[in-house]
């Protein structure tokens, strides 16, 4: 199996795909294509795989295009007959719900970053930042109340770890760990797995 993938070194969604690839031991089958995804200065190269010009975006060797991270991750797991996506019952819905929560946290955090980094200061909307921050905090509280088992390495746990790692990377002053010690302990342990070590974000 071979896959071409538009990626970004700092994207938590790309990291999720690469963590899955490493856990399935197929990272060498992925051809990484450099890109410069941006919310306003869109990289049209990515549009050959994803009309939204967002990463990650992939294409299989037989020409099937795949996006976003949720689709790509499940494709990889299915193709390799993996166990990162539970097949049925409560474990599946728990894993998918955790993935949705982590992705939603990231969506809100990215909106904060765009508002503060890209929008001219005189046009920034403090209420917008406040309400997106509330979403991030609410998601963190929900994670603290629903921590995966220490042995769990499914897509839900992977998604949690990628989201929390990106917060540490882009919002170090948030200090989310102080009020959520159990979640912080779980994340610190999960980050020591080889797939997480190999995919840590860079600037």
PDB file of C-alpha atoms in Angstrom:
ATOM      1  CA  UNK A   1       0.000   0.000   0.000  1.00  0.00           C
ATOM      2  CA  UNK A   2       1.284   3.445  -0.950  1.00  0.00           C
ATOM      3  CA  UNK A   3      -0.194   6.836  -0.162  1.00  0.00           C
ATOM      4  CA  UNK A   4       0.756  10.369  -1.187  1.00  0.00           C
ATOM      5  CA  UNK A   5       0.033  12.883   1.560  1.00  0.00           C
ATOM      6  CA  UNK A   6       0.005  16.668   1.637  1.00  0.00           C
ATOM      7  CA  UNK A   7       1.140  17.566   5.096  1.00  0.00           C
ATOM      8  CA  UNK A   8       2.342  20.318   7.400  1.00  0.00           C
ATOM      9  CA  UNK A   9       4.934  19.785  10.111  1.00  0.00           C
ATOM     10  CA  UNK A  10       2.914  21.648  12.764  1.00  0.00           C
ATOM     11  CA  UNK A  11      -0.574  20.394  11.915  1.00  0.00           C
ATOM     12  CA  UNK A  12      -2.143  18.307  14.696  1.00  0.00           C
ATOM     13  CA  UNK A  13      -4.429  16.692  12.142  1.00  0.00           C
ATOM     14  CA  UNK A  14      -1.452  15.622  10.028  1.00  0.00           C
ATOM     15  CA  UNK A  15       0.218  14.352  13.187  1.00  0.00           C
ATOM     16  CA  UNK A  16      -2.793  12.172  13.896  1.00  0.00           C
ATOM     17  CA  UNK A  17      -2.437  10.548  10.472  1.00  0.00           C
ATOM     18  CA  UNK A  18       1.275   9.982  10.979  1.00  0.00           C
ATOM     19  CA  UNK A  19       0.759   8.526  14.468  1.00  0.00           C
ATOM     20  CA  UNK A  20      -1.667   6.035  12.952  1.00  0.00           C
ATOM     21  CA  UNK A  21       0.843   5.220  10.207  1.00  0.00           C
ATOM     22  CA  UNK A  22       3.600   4.623  12.751  1.00  0.00           C
ATOM     23  CA  UNK A  23       1.383   2.455  14.934  1.00  0.00           C
ATOM     24  CA  UNK A  24       0.468   0.377  11.897  1.00  0.00           C
ATOM     25  CA  UNK A  25       4.161   0.321  10.867  1.00  0.00           C
ATOM     26  CA  UNK A  26       3.439   1.711   7.403  1.00  0.00           C
ATOM     27  CA  UNK A  27       5.056   5.137   7.703  1.00  0.00           C
ATOM     28  CA  UNK A  28       7.562   4.215   4.985  1.00  0.00           C
ATOM     29  CA  UNK A  29       4.665   3.660   2.564  1.00  0.00           C
ATOM     30  CA  UNK A  30       3.600   7.308   2.773  1.00  0.00           C
ATOM     31  CA  UNK A  31       5.058   9.826   0.339  1.00  0.00           C
ATOM     32  CA  UNK A  32       5.060  13.183   2.098  1.00  0.00           C
ATOM     33  CA  UNK A  33       4.290  16.169  -0.134  1.00  0.00           C
ATOM     34  CA  UNK A  34       5.262  19.562   1.216  1.00  0.00           C
ATOM     35  CA  UNK A  35       2.582  22.227   1.348  1.00  0.00           C
ATOM     36  CA  UNK A  36       1.811  25.602   2.857  1.00  0.00           C
ATOM     37  CA  UNK A  37      -1.799  25.388   3.991  1.00  0.00           C
ATOM     38  CA  UNK A  38      -3.127  28.759   5.114  1.00  0.00           C
ATOM     39  CA  UNK A  39      -6.642  30.063   5.859  1.00  0.00           C
ATOM     40  CA  UNK A  40      -6.330  33.069   3.541  1.00  0.00           C
ATOM     41  CA  UNK A  41      -3.294  32.473   1.306  1.00  0.00           C
ATOM     42  CA  UNK A  42      -4.532  29.090   0.133  1.00  0.00           C
ATOM     43  CA  UNK A  43      -2.069  26.605  -1.353  1.00  0.00           C
ATOM     44  CA  UNK A  44      -3.706  25.534  -4.603  1.00  0.00           C
ATOM     45  CA  UNK A  45      -1.436  22.483  -4.884  1.00  0.00           C
ATOM     46  CA  UNK A  46      -3.438  20.829  -2.114  1.00  0.00           C
ATOM     47  CA  UNK A  47      -6.649  21.297  -4.115  1.00  0.00           C
ATOM     48  CA  UNK A  48      -5.649  18.449  -6.407  1.00  0.00           C
ATOM     49  CA  UNK A  49      -6.417  16.196  -3.416  1.00  0.00           C
ATOM     50  CA  UNK A  50      -8.841  18.348  -1.436  1.00  0.00           C
ATOM     51  CA  UNK A  51     -10.914  21.204  -2.917  1.00  0.00           C
ATOM     52  CA  UNK A  52     -10.790  22.940   0.476  1.00  0.00           C
ATOM     53  CA  UNK A  53      -6.974  23.152   0.210  1.00  0.00           C
ATOM     54  CA  UNK A  54      -6.608  21.875   3.765  1.00  0.00           C
ATOM     55  CA  UNK A  55      -4.202  19.286   5.141  1.00  0.00           C
ATOM     56  CA  UNK A  56      -4.017  16.409   5.548  1.00  0.00           C
ATOM     57  CA  UNK A  57      -5.109  15.398   2.080  1.00  0.00           C
ATOM     58  CA  UNK A  58      -4.106  12.113   0.505  1.00  0.00           C
ATOM     59  CA  UNK A  59      -4.307  10.037  -2.657  1.00  0.00           C
ATOM     60  CA  UNK A  60      -3.992   6.285  -2.923  1.00  0.00           C
ATOM     61  CA  UNK A  61      -1.845   4.622  -5.566  1.00  0.00           C
ATOM     62  CA  UNK A  62      -4.996   3.805  -7.541  1.00  0.00           C
ATOM     63  CA  UNK A  63      -6.098   7.445  -7.557  1.00  0.00           C
ATOM     64  CA  UNK A  64      -8.672   7.621  -4.754  1.00  0.00           C
ATOM     65  CA  UNK A  65      -8.464  10.953  -2.897  1.00  0.00           C
ATOM     66  CA  UNK A  66      -8.985  11.020   0.867  1.00  0.00           C
ATOM     67  CA  UNK A  67      -9.627  13.860   3.295  1.00  0.00           C
ATOM     68  CA  UNK A  68      -9.789  14.841   6.165  1.00  0.00           C
ATOM     69  CA  UNK A  69      -7.724  13.221   8.942  1.00  0.00           C
ATOM     70  CA  UNK A  70     -10.670  11.126  10.147  1.00  0.00           C
ATOM     71  CA  UNK A  71     -11.140   9.538   6.730  1.00  0.00           C
ATOM     72  CA  UNK A  72      -7.425   9.008   6.106  1.00  0.00           C
ATOM     73  CA  UNK A  73      -6.864   7.417   9.512  1.00  0.00           C
ATOM     74  CA  UNK A  74      -9.743   4.991   9.110  1.00  0.00           C
ATOM     75  CA  UNK A  75      -8.624   4.158   5.580  1.00  0.00           C
ATOM     76  CA  UNK A  76      -5.131   3.249   6.796  1.00  0.00           C
ATOM     77  CA  UNK A  77      -6.475   1.166   9.661  1.00  0.00           C
ATOM     78  CA  UNK A  78      -8.925  -0.655   7.409  1.00  0.00           C
ATOM     79  CA  UNK A  79      -6.343  -1.368   4.713  1.00  0.00           C
ATOM     80  CA  UNK A  80      -3.942  -2.848   7.257  1.00  0.00           C
ATOM     81  CA  UNK A  81      -6.692  -4.659   9.175  1.00  0.00           C
ATOM     82  CA  UNK A  82      -5.652  -2.779  12.274  1.00  0.00           C
ATOM     83  CA  UNK A  83      -7.402  -2.307  15.587  1.00  0.00           C
ATOM     84  CA  UNK A  84      -7.152   1.465  16.014  1.00  0.00           C
ATOM     85  CA  UNK A  85     -10.823   1.838  15.078  1.00  0.00           C
ATOM     86  CA  UNK A  86     -12.943  -0.556  17.137  1.00  0.00           C
ATOM     87  CA  UNK A  87     -15.288  -2.362  14.792  1.00  0.00           C
ATOM     88  CA  UNK A  88     -18.562  -2.290  16.692  1.00  0.00           C
ATOM     89  CA  UNK A  89     -20.426  -1.618  19.882  1.00  0.00           C
ATOM     90  CA  UNK A  90     -19.661   0.778  22.724  1.00  0.00           C
ATOM     91  CA  UNK A  91     -15.864   0.762  22.176  1.00  0.00           C
ATOM     92  CA  UNK A  92     -16.334   2.080  18.628  1.00  0.00           C
ATOM     93  CA  UNK A  93     -18.673   4.893  19.613  1.00  0.00           C
ATOM     94  CA  UNK A  94     -16.485   5.873  22.541  1.00  0.00           C
ATOM     95  CA  UNK A  95     -13.405   6.061  20.323  1.00  0.00           C
ATOM     96  CA  UNK A  96     -15.194   8.058  17.631  1.00  0.00           C
ATOM     97  CA  UNK A  97     -16.716  10.424  20.182  1.00  0.00           C
ATOM     98  CA  UNK A  98     -13.294  11.047  21.711  1.00  0.00           C
ATOM     99  CA  UNK A  99     -11.921  11.759  18.258  1.00  0.00           C
ATOM    100  CA  UNK A 100     -14.749  14.236  17.605  1.00  0.00           C
ATOM    101  CA  UNK A 101     -14.131  15.976  20.933  1.00  0.00           C
ATOM    102  CA  UNK A 102     -10.400  16.313  20.287  1.00  0.00           C
ATOM    103  CA  UNK A 103     -10.954  17.574  16.752  1.00  0.00           C
ATOM    104  CA  UNK A 104     -13.520  20.085  18.019  1.00  0.00           C
ATOM    105  CA  UNK A 105     -11.041  21.353  20.602  1.00  0.00           C
ATOM    106  CA  UNK A 106      -8.509  21.860  17.838  1.00  0.00           C
ATOM    107  CA  UNK A 107     -11.019  23.646  15.614  1.00  0.00           C
ATOM    108  CA  UNK A 108     -11.713  26.159  18.384  1.00  0.00           C
ATOM    109  CA  UNK A 109      -8.025  26.582  19.245  1.00  0.00           C
ATOM    110  CA  UNK A 110      -7.139  27.155  15.606  1.00  0.00           C
ATOM    111  CA  UNK A 111      -9.765  29.883  15.369  1.00  0.00           C
ATOM    112  CA  UNK A 112      -8.150  31.598  18.363  1.00  0.00           C
ATOM    113  CA  UNK A 113      -4.747  31.329  16.728  1.00  0.00           C
ATOM    114  CA  UNK A 114      -6.011  32.739  13.427  1.00  0.00           C
ATOM    115  CA  UNK A 115      -7.771  35.587  15.203  1.00  0.00           C
ATOM    116  CA  UNK A 116      -4.687  36.595  17.185  1.00  0.00           C
ATOM    117  CA  UNK A 117      -1.975  35.815  14.655  1.00  0.00           C
ATOM    118  CA  UNK A 118      -3.508  36.683  11.292  1.00  0.00           C
ATOM    119  CA  UNK A 119      -6.236  39.241  11.850  1.00  0.00           C
ATOM    120  CA  UNK A 120      -5.026  42.863  12.137  1.00  0.00           C
ATOM    121  CA  UNK A 121      -5.086  43.922  15.779  1.00  0.00           C
ATOM    122  CA  UNK A 122      -7.649  46.675  15.256  1.00  0.00           C
ATOM    123  CA  UNK A 123     -10.095  44.141  13.799  1.00  0.00           C
ATOM    124  CA  UNK A 124      -9.777  41.456  16.455  1.00  0.00           C
ATOM    125  CA  UNK A 125     -12.926  40.464  18.318  1.00  0.00           C
ATOM    126  CA  UNK A 126     -12.292  39.817  22.028  1.00  0.00           C
ATOM    127  CA  UNK A 127     -15.667  38.137  22.528  1.00  0.00           C
ATOM    128  CA  UNK A 128     -14.866  35.681  19.737  1.00  0.00           C
ATOM    129  CA  UNK A 129     -11.584  34.750  21.419  1.00  0.00           C
ATOM    130  CA  UNK A 130     -13.319  34.432  24.790  1.00  0.00           C
ATOM    131  CA  UNK A 131     -16.010  32.096  23.484  1.00  0.00           C
ATOM    132  CA  UNK A 132     -13.599  29.911  21.519  1.00  0.00           C
ATOM    133  CA  UNK A 133     -11.464  29.672  24.644  1.00  0.00           C
ATOM    134  CA  UNK A 134     -14.545  28.514  26.551  1.00  0.00           C
ATOM    135  CA  UNK A 135     -14.949  25.702  24.031  1.00  0.00           C
ATOM    136  CA  UNK A 136     -11.332  24.647  24.527  1.00  0.00           C
ATOM    137  CA  UNK A 137     -11.727  24.634  28.297  1.00  0.00           C
ATOM    138  CA  UNK A 138     -15.018  22.747  28.156  1.00  0.00           C
ATOM    139  CA  UNK A 139     -13.420  20.142  25.905  1.00  0.00           C
ATOM    140  CA  UNK A 140     -10.483  19.777  28.290  1.00  0.00           C
ATOM    141  CA  UNK A 141     -12.874  19.297  31.205  1.00  0.00           C
ATOM    142  CA  UNK A 142     -14.734  16.627  29.265  1.00  0.00           C
ATOM    143  CA  UNK A 143     -11.436  14.866  28.528  1.00  0.00           C
ATOM    144  CA  UNK A 144     -10.490  15.002  32.215  1.00  0.00           C
ATOM    145  CA  UNK A 145     -13.795  13.250  32.953  1.00  0.00           C
ATOM    146  CA  UNK A 146     -13.256  10.617  30.239  1.00  0.00           C
ATOM    147  CA  UNK A 147      -9.601   9.599  30.236  1.00  0.00           C
ATOM    148  CA  UNK A 148      -8.773   6.511  28.149  1.00  0.00           C
ATOM    149  CA  UNK A 149      -7.481   3.427  29.897  1.00  0.00           C
ATOM    150  CA  UNK A 150      -3.677   3.399  30.169  1.00  0.00           C
ATOM    151  CA  UNK A 151      -3.524   0.464  27.738  1.00  0.00           C
ATOM    152  CA  UNK A 152      -5.810   2.081  25.173  1.00  0.00           C
ATOM    153  CA  UNK A 153      -4.181   3.097  21.887  1.00  0.00           C
ATOM    154  CA  UNK A 154      -7.212   3.519  19.657  1.00  0.00           C
ATOM    155  CA  UNK A 155      -8.155   6.532  17.533  1.00  0.00           C
ATOM    156  CA  UNK A 156      -9.816   8.214  20.490  1.00  0.00           C
ATOM    157  CA  UNK A 157      -6.670   8.114  22.596  1.00  0.00           C
ATOM    158  CA  UNK A 158      -4.531   9.148  19.628  1.00  0.00           C
ATOM    159  CA  UNK A 159      -6.807  12.119  18.958  1.00  0.00           C
ATOM    160  CA  UNK A 160      -6.698  13.227  22.588  1.00  0.00           C
ATOM    161  CA  UNK A 161      -2.910  13.067  22.598  1.00  0.00           C
ATOM    162  CA  UNK A 162      -2.509  15.010  19.351  1.00  0.00           C
ATOM    163  CA  UNK A 163      -4.867  17.733  20.519  1.00  0.00           C
ATOM    164  CA  UNK A 164      -3.182  18.112  23.899  1.00  0.00           C
ATOM    165  CA  UNK A 165       0.264  18.042  22.317  1.00  0.00           C
ATOM    166  CA  UNK A 166      -0.703  20.843  19.956  1.00  0.00           C
ATOM    167  CA  UNK A 167      -1.999  22.948  22.839  1.00  0.00           C
ATOM    168  CA  UNK A 168       1.368  22.506  24.555  1.00  0.00           C
ATOM    169  CA  UNK A 169       3.100  23.456  21.307  1.00  0.00           C
ATOM    170  CA  UNK A 170       1.047  26.521  20.343  1.00  0.00           C
ATOM    171  CA  UNK A 171      -0.484  27.644  23.655  1.00  0.00           C
ATOM    172  CA  UNK A 172       2.125  26.884  26.332  1.00  0.00           C
ATOM    173  CA  UNK A 173       0.808  29.678  28.553  1.00  0.00           C
ATOM    174  CA  UNK A 174      -2.607  28.021  28.754  1.00  0.00           C
ATOM    175  CA  UNK A 175      -1.276  25.693  31.480  1.00  0.00           C
ATOM    176  CA  UNK A 176      -4.273  23.396  31.105  1.00  0.00           C
ATOM    177  CA  UNK A 177      -2.499  20.733  33.181  1.00  0.00           C
ATOM    178  CA  UNK A 178      -2.772  22.617  36.486  1.00  0.00           C
ATOM    179  CA  UNK A 179      -6.470  21.997  36.972  1.00  0.00           C
ATOM    180  CA  UNK A 180      -6.508  18.621  35.226  1.00  0.00           C
ATOM    181  CA  UNK A 181      -3.763  16.511  36.831  1.00  0.00           C
ATOM    182  CA  UNK A 182      -5.207  13.147  35.825  1.00  0.00           C
ATOM    183  CA  UNK A 183      -5.412  14.155  32.158  1.00  0.00           C
ATOM    184  CA  UNK A 184      -1.916  15.649  32.331  1.00  0.00           C
ATOM    185  CA  UNK A 185      -0.546  12.410  33.799  1.00  0.00           C
ATOM    186  CA  UNK A 186      -2.228  10.318  31.108  1.00  0.00           C
ATOM    187  CA  UNK A 187      -0.942  12.583  28.336  1.00  0.00           C
ATOM    188  CA  UNK A 188       2.630  12.616  29.641  1.00  0.00           C
ATOM    189  CA  UNK A 189       2.645   8.817  29.621  1.00  0.00           C
ATOM    190  CA  UNK A 190       1.040   8.496  26.190  1.00  0.00           C
ATOM    191  CA  UNK A 191       3.522  10.970  24.672  1.00  0.00           C
ATOM    192  CA  UNK A 192       6.302   8.497  25.491  1.00  0.00           C
ATOM    193  CA  UNK A 193       5.027   5.913  23.010  1.00  0.00           C
ATOM    194  CA  UNK A 194       7.298   5.587  19.955  1.00  0.00           C
ATOM    195  CA  UNK A 195       4.654   6.790  17.476  1.00  0.00           C
ATOM    196  CA  UNK A 196       4.119   9.987  19.466  1.00  0.00           C
ATOM    197  CA  UNK A 197       7.844  10.602  19.895  1.00  0.00           C
ATOM    198  CA  UNK A 198       8.404  10.200  16.150  1.00  0.00           C
ATOM    199  CA  UNK A 199       5.698  12.703  15.221  1.00  0.00           C
ATOM    200  CA  UNK A 200       6.198  15.598  17.608  1.00  0.00           C
ATOM    201  CA  UNK A 201       5.370  18.903  15.898  1.00  0.00           C
ATOM    202  CA  UNK A 202       7.998  21.346  14.717  1.00  0.00           C
ATOM    203  CA  UNK A 203       7.657  25.002  13.865  1.00  0.00           C
TER     204      UNK A 203
END
